[in-house]
Coordinates of N, CA and C in Angstrom, one line a residue:
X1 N 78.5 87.4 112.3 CA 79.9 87.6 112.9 C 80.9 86.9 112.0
X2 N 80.5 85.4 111.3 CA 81.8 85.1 110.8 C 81.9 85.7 109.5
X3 N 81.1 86.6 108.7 CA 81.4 87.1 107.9 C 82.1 88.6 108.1
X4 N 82.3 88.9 109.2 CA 83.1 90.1 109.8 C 84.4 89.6 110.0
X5 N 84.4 88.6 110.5 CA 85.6 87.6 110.8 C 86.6 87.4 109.4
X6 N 86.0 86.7 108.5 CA 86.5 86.9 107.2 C 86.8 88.4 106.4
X7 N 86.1 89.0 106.8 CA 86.5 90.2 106.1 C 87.6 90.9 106.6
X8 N 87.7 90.6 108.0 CA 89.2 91.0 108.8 C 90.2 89.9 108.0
X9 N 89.7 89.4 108.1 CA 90.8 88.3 107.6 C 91.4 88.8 105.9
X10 N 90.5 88.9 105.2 CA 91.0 89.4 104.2 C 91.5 90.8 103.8
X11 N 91.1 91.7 105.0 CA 92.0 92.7 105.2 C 93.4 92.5 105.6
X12 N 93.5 91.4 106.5 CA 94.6 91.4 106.6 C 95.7 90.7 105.9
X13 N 95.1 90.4 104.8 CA 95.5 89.4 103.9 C 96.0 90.7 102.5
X14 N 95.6 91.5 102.7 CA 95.5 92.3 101.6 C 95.9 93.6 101.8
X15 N 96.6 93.8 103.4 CA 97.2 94.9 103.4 C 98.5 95.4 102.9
X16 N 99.3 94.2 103.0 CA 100.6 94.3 102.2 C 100.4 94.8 101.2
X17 N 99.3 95.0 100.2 CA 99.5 95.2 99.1 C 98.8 96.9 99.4
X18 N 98.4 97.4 100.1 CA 97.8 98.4 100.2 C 98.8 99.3 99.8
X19 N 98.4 100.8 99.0 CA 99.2 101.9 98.8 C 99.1 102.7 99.9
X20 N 98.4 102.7 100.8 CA 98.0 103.5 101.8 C 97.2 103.7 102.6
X21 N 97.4 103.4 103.9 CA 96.7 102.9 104.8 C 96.4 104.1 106.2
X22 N 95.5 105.0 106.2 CA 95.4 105.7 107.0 C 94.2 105.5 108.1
X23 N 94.7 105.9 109.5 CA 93.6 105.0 110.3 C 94.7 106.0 111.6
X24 N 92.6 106.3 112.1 CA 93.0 107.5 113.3 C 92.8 106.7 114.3
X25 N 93.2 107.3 115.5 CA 92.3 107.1 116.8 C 91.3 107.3 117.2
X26 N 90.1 106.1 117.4 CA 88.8 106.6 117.9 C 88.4 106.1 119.8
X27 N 88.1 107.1 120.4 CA 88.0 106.7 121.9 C 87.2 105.7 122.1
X28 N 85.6 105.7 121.8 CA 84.6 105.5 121.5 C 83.7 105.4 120.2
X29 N 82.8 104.7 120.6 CA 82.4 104.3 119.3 C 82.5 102.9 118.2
X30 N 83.1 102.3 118.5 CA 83.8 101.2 117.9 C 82.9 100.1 118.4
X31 N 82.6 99.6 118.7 CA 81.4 98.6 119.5 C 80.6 98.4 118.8
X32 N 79.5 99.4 118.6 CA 78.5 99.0 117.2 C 79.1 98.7 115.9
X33 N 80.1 99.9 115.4 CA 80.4 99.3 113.8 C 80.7 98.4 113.7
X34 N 81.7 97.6 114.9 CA 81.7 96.1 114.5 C 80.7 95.0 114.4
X35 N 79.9 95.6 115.0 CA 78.6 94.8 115.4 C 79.0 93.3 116.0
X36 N 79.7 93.5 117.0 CA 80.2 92.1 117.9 C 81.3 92.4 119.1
X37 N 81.6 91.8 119.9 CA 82.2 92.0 120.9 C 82.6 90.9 121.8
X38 N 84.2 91.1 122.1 CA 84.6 89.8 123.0 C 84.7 89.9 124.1
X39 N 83.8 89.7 125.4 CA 83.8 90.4 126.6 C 84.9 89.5 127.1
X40 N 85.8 90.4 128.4 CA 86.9 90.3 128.9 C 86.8 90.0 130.5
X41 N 86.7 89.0 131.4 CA 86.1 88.7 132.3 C 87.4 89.5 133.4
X42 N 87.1 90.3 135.1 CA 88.0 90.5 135.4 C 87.4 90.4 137.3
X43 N 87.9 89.6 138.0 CA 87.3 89.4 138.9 C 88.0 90.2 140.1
X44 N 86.0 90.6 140.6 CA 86.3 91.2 142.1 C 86.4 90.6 143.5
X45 N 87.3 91.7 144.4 CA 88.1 91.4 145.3 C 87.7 92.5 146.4
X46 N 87.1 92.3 147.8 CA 86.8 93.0 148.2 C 87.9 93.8 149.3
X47 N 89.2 93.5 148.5 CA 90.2 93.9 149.6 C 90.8 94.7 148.4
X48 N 91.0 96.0 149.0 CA 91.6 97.5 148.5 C 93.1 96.9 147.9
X49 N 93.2 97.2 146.7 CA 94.7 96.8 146.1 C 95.7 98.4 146.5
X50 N 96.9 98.0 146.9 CA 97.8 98.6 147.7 C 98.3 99.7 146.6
X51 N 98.0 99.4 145.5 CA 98.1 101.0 144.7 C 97.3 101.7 144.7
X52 N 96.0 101.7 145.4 CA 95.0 102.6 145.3 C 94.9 103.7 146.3
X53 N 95.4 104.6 146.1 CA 95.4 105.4 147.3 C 94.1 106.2 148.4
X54 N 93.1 106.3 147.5 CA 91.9 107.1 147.9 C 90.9 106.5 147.4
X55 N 89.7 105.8 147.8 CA 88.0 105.8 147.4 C 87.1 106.7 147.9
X56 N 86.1 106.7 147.2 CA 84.9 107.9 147.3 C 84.5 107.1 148.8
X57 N 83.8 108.2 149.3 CA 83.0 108.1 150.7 C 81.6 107.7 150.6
X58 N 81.5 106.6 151.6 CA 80.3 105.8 151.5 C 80.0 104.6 151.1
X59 N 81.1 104.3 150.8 CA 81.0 102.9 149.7 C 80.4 102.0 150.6
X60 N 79.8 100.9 150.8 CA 79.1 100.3 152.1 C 80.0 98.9 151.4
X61 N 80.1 98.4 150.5 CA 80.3 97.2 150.1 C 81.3 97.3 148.8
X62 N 82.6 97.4 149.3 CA 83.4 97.7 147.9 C 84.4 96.2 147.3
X63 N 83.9 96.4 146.3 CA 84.3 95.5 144.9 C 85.1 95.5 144.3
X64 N 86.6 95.5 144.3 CA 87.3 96.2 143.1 C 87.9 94.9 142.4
X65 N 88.1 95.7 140.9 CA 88.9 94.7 140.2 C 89.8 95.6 139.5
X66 N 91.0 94.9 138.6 CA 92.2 95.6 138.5 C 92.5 95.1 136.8
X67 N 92.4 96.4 136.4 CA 92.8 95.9 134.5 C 94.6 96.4 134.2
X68 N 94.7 95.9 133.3 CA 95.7 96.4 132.9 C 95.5 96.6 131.5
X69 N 95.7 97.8 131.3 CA 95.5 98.5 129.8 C 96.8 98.8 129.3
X70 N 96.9 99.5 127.9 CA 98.4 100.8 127.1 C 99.2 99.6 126.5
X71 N 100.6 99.7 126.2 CA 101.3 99.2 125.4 C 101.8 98.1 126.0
X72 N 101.8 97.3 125.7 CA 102.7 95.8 126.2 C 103.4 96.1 126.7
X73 N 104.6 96.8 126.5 CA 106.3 97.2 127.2 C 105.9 97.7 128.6
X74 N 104.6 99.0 128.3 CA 104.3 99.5 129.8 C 102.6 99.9 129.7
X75 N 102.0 98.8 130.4 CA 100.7 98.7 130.6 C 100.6 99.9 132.1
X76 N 99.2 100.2 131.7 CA 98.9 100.6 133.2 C 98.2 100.2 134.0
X77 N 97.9 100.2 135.2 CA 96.9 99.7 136.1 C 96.1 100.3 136.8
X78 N 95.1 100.0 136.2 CA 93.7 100.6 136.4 C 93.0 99.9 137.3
X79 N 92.2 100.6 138.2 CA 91.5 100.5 139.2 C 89.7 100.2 139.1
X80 N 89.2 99.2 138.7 CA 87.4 99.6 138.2 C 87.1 99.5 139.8
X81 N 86.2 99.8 140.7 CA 85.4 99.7 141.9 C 83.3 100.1 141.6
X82 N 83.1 98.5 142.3 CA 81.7 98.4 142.2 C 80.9 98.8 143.9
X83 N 80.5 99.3 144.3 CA 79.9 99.1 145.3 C 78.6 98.4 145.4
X84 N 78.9 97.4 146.4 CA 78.2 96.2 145.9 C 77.4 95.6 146.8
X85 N 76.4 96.8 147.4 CA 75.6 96.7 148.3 C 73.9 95.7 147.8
X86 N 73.7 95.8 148.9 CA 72.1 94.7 149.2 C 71.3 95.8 148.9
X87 N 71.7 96.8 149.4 CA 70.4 97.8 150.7 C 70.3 99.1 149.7
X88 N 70.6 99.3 148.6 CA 70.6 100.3 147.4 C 70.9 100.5 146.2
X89 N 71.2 101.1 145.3 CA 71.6 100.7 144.2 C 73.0 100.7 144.3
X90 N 73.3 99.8 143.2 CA 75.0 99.9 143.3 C 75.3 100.8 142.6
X91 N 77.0 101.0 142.5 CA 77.9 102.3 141.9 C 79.0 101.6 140.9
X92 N 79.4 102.8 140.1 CA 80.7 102.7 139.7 C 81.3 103.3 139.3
X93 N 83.1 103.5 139.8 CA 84.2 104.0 139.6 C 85.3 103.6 138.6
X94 N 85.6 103.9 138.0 CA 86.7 103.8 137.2 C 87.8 104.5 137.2
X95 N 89.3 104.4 137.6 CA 90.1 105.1 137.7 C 91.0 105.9 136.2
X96 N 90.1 106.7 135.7 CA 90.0 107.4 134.5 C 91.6 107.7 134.4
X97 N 92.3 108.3 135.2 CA 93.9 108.8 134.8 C 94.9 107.9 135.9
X98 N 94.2 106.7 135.9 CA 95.1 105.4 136.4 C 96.3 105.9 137.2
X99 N 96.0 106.6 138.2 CA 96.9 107.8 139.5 C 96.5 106.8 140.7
X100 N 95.1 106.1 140.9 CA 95.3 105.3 142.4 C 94.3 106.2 142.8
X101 N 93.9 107.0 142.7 CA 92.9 107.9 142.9 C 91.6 107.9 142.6
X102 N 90.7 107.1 143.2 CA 89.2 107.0 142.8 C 88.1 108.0 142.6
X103 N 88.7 109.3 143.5 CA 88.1 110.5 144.0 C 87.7 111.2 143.1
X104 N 89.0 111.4 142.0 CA 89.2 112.3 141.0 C 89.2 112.2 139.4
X105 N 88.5 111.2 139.3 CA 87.5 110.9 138.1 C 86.4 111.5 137.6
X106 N 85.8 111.2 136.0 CA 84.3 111.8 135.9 C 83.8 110.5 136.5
X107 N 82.7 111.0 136.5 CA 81.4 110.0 136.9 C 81.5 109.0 135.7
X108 N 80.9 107.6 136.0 CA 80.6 106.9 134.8 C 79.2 106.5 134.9
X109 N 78.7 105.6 133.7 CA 77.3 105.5 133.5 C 77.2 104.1 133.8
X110 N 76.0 103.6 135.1 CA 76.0 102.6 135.8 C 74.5 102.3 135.7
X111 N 74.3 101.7 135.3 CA 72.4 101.7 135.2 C 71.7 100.5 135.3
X112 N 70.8 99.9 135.7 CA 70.4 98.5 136.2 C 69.2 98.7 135.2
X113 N 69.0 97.0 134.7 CA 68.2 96.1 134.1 C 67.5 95.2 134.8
X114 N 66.5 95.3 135.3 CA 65.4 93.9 135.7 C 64.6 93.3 135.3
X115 N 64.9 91.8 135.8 CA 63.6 90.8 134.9 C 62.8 90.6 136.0
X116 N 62.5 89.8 135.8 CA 61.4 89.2 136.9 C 61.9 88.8 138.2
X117 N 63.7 88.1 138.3 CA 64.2 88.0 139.4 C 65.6 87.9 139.7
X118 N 66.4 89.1 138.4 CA 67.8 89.0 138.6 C 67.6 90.8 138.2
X119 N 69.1 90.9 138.1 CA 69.2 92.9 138.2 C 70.3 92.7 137.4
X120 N 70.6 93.0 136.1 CA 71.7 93.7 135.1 C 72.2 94.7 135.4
X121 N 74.0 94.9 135.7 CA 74.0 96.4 135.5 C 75.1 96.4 134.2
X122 N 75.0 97.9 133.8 CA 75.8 98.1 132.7 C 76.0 99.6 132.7
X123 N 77.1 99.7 131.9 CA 77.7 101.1 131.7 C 78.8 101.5 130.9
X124 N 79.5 102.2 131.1 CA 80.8 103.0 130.2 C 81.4 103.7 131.3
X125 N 82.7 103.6 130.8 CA 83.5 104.5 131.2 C 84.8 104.7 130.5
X126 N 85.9 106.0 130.6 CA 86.8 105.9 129.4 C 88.2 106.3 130.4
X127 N 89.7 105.4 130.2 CA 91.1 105.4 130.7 C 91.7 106.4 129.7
X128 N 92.4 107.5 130.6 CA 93.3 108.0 129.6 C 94.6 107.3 129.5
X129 N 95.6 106.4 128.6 CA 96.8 105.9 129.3 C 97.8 106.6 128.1
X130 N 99.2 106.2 128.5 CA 100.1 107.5 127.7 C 100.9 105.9 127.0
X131 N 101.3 106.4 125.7 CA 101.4 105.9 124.7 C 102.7 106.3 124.6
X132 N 103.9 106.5 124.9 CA 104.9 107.3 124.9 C 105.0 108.4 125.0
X133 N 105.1 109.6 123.7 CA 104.9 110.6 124.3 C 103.0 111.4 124.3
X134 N 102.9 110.1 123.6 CA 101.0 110.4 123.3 C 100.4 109.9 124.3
X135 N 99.2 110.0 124.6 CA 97.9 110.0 125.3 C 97.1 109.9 124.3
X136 N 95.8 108.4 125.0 CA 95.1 108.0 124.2 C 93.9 107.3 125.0
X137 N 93.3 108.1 125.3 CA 91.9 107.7 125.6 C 90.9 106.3 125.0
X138 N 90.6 105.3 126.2 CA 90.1 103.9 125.8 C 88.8 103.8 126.5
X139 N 87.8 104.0 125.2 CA 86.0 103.5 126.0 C 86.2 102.4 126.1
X140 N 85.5 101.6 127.4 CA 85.0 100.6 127.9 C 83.6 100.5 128.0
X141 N 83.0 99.4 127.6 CA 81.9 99.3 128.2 C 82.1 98.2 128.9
X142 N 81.1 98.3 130.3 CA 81.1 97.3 131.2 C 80.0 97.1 131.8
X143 N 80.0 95.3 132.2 CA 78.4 95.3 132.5 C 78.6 94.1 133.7
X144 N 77.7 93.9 134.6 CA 77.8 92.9 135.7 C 76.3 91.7 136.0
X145 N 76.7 90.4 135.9 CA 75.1 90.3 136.1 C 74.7 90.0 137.7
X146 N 73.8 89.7 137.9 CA 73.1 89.6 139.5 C 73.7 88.9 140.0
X147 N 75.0 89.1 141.0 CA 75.6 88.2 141.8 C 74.6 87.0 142.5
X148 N 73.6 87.2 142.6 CA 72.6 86.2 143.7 C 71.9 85.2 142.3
X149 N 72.3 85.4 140.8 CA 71.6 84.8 140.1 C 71.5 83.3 139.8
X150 N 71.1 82.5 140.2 CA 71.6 81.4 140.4 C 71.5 80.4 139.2
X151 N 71.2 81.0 138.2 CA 71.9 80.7 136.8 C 73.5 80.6 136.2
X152 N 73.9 81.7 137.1 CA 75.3 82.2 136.8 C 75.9 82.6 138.1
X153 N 76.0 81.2 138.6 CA 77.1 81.2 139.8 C 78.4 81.9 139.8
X154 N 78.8 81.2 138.4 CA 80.6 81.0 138.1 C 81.1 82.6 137.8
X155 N 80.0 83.3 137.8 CA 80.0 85.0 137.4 C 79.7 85.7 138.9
X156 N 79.1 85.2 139.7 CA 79.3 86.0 140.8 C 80.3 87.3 141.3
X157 N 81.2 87.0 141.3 CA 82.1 87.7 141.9 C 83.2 88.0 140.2
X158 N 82.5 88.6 139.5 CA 82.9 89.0 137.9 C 82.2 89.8 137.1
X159 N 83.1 90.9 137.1 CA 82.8 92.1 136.2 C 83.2 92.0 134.3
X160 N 82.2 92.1 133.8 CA 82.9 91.8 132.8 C 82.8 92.9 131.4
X161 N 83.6 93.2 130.7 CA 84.0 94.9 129.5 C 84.9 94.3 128.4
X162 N 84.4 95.0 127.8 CA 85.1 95.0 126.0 C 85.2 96.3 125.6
X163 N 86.0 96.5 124.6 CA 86.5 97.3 124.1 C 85.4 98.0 123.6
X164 N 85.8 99.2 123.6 CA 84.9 100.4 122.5 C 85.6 101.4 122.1
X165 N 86.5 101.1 121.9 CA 87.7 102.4 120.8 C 88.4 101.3 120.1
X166 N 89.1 102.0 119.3 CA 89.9 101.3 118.4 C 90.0 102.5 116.8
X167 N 90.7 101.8 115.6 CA 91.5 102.5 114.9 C 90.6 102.9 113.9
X168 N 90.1 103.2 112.7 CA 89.2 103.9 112.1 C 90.1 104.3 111.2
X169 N 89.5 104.1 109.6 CA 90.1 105.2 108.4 C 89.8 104.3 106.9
X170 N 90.9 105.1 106.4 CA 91.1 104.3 104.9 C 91.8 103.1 104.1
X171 N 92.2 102.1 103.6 CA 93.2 102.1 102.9 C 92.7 101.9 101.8
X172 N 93.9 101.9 101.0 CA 93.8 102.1 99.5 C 94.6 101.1 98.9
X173 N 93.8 100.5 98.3 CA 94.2 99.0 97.1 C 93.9 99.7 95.8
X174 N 95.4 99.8 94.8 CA 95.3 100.1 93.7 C 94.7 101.7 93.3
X175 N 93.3 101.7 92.8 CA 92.7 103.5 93.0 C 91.5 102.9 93.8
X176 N 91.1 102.1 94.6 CA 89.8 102.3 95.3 C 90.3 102.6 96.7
X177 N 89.4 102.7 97.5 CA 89.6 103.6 98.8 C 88.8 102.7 99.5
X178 N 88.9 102.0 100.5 CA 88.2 101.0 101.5 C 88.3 101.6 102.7
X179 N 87.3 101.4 103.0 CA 87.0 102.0 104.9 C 87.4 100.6 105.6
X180 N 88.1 100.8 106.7 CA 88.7 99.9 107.9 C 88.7 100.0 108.9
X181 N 88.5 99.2 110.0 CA 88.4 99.3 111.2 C 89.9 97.9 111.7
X182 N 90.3 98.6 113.0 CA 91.3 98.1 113.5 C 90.8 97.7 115.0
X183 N 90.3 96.6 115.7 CA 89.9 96.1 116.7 C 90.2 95.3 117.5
X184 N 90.7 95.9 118.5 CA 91.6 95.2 120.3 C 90.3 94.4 120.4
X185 N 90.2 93.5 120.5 CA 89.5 92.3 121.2 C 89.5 91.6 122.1
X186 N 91.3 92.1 122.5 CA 92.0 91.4 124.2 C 91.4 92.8 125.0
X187 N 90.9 93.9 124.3 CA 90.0 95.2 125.6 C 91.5 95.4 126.3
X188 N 92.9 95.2 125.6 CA 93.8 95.6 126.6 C 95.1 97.1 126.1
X189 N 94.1 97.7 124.9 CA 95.0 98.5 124.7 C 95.7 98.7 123.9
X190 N 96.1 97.2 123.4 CA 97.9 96.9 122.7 C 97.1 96.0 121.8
X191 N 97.9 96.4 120.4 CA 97.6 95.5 118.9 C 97.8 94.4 118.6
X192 N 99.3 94.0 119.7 CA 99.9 93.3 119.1 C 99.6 92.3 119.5
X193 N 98.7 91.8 120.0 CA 97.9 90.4 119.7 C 99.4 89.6 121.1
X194 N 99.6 90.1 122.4 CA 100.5 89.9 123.6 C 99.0 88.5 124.0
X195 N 100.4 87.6 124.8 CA 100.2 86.5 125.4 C 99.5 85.3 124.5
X196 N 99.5 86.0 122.9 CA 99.1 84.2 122.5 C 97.8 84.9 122.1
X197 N 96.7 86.0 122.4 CA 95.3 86.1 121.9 C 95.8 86.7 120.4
X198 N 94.6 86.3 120.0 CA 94.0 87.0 118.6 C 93.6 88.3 118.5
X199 N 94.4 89.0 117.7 CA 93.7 90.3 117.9 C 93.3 90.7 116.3
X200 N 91.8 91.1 116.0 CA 91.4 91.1 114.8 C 91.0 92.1 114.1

């Protein structure tokens, strides 16, 4: 990792001088090429936040927690919901077009890990949020460990996701062509490195 560390660093050190710097949007994907990840902790609440207008039916034990994703000026607010039952497997929701609407989402991928005496879960799911006049789709992966684990108390009641999109392309120093990656680390969306984090 800290040799990825440096190499951002020296990208960033070396972009000024770039002749050209091109770099697309990627939804997904981004997670492995970096090969690292800064998980973003966001704690659940089992009381329905007042923008949410509709949940799926059946939930026996609902969990929700509340991100805020998109541009600093105007983040949106996104809805994650765990169902966070004893008596079955649990679930997950993600409020995909951040409307308040839990109903009307895809499905996301929620899948459990067992050891000998705690239960992992993990999965994906992807926010469309509007960029001004653009729209730009943000993978998350997110993962929870066994509330009852009594290793990790302090995680009980905590969902926790990092980024998996981010910027992708070229720049160009002099005549060579360098492949680059641009990577949200704060998992909030926005570049600009808002409230004091490092964004690398």
């Amino acid at each position: 990792m800290k040799t990825k560390v440096l190499l951002l660093i020296a990208f960033a050190a070396t972009a000024a001088l770039a002749e050209d710097i091109t770099l697309k949007w990627v939804p997904s994907g981004i997670s492995p090429k970096t090969g690292y990840y800064k998980p973003v902790r966001a704690e659940l609440s089992k009381d329905k936040p007042a923008f949410v207008t509709r949940v799926p039916e059946g939930v026996a034990s609902p969990a929700f927690a509340t991100l805020l994703l998109g541009p600093k000026d105007k983040p949106a607010t996104v809805t994650l919901l765990i169902d966070d039952r004893d008596d079955g497997p649990s679930k997950l929701w993600l409020d995909s077009n951040a409307n308040g609407d839990l109903t009307d989402d895809p499905p996301t991928n929620w899948s459990s890990r067992k050891s000998a005496s705690t239960t992992t879960w993990s999965g994906a799911g992807q926010v469309t949020i509007d960029y001004g006049a653009e729209k730009r789709t943000l993978g998350l992966n997110i993962y929870r460990f066994d509330k009852n684990d009594p290793n990790r108390k302090s995680l009980a009641s905590t969902v926790l996701y990092y980024r998996d999109y981010g910027l992708s392309g070229d720049v160009m120093i002099g005549d060579k062509s360098f492949k680059a990656l641009l990577s949200d680390d704060t998992s909030r969306g926005d570049f600009t490195g808002n409230d004091g984090d490092a964004v690398a």
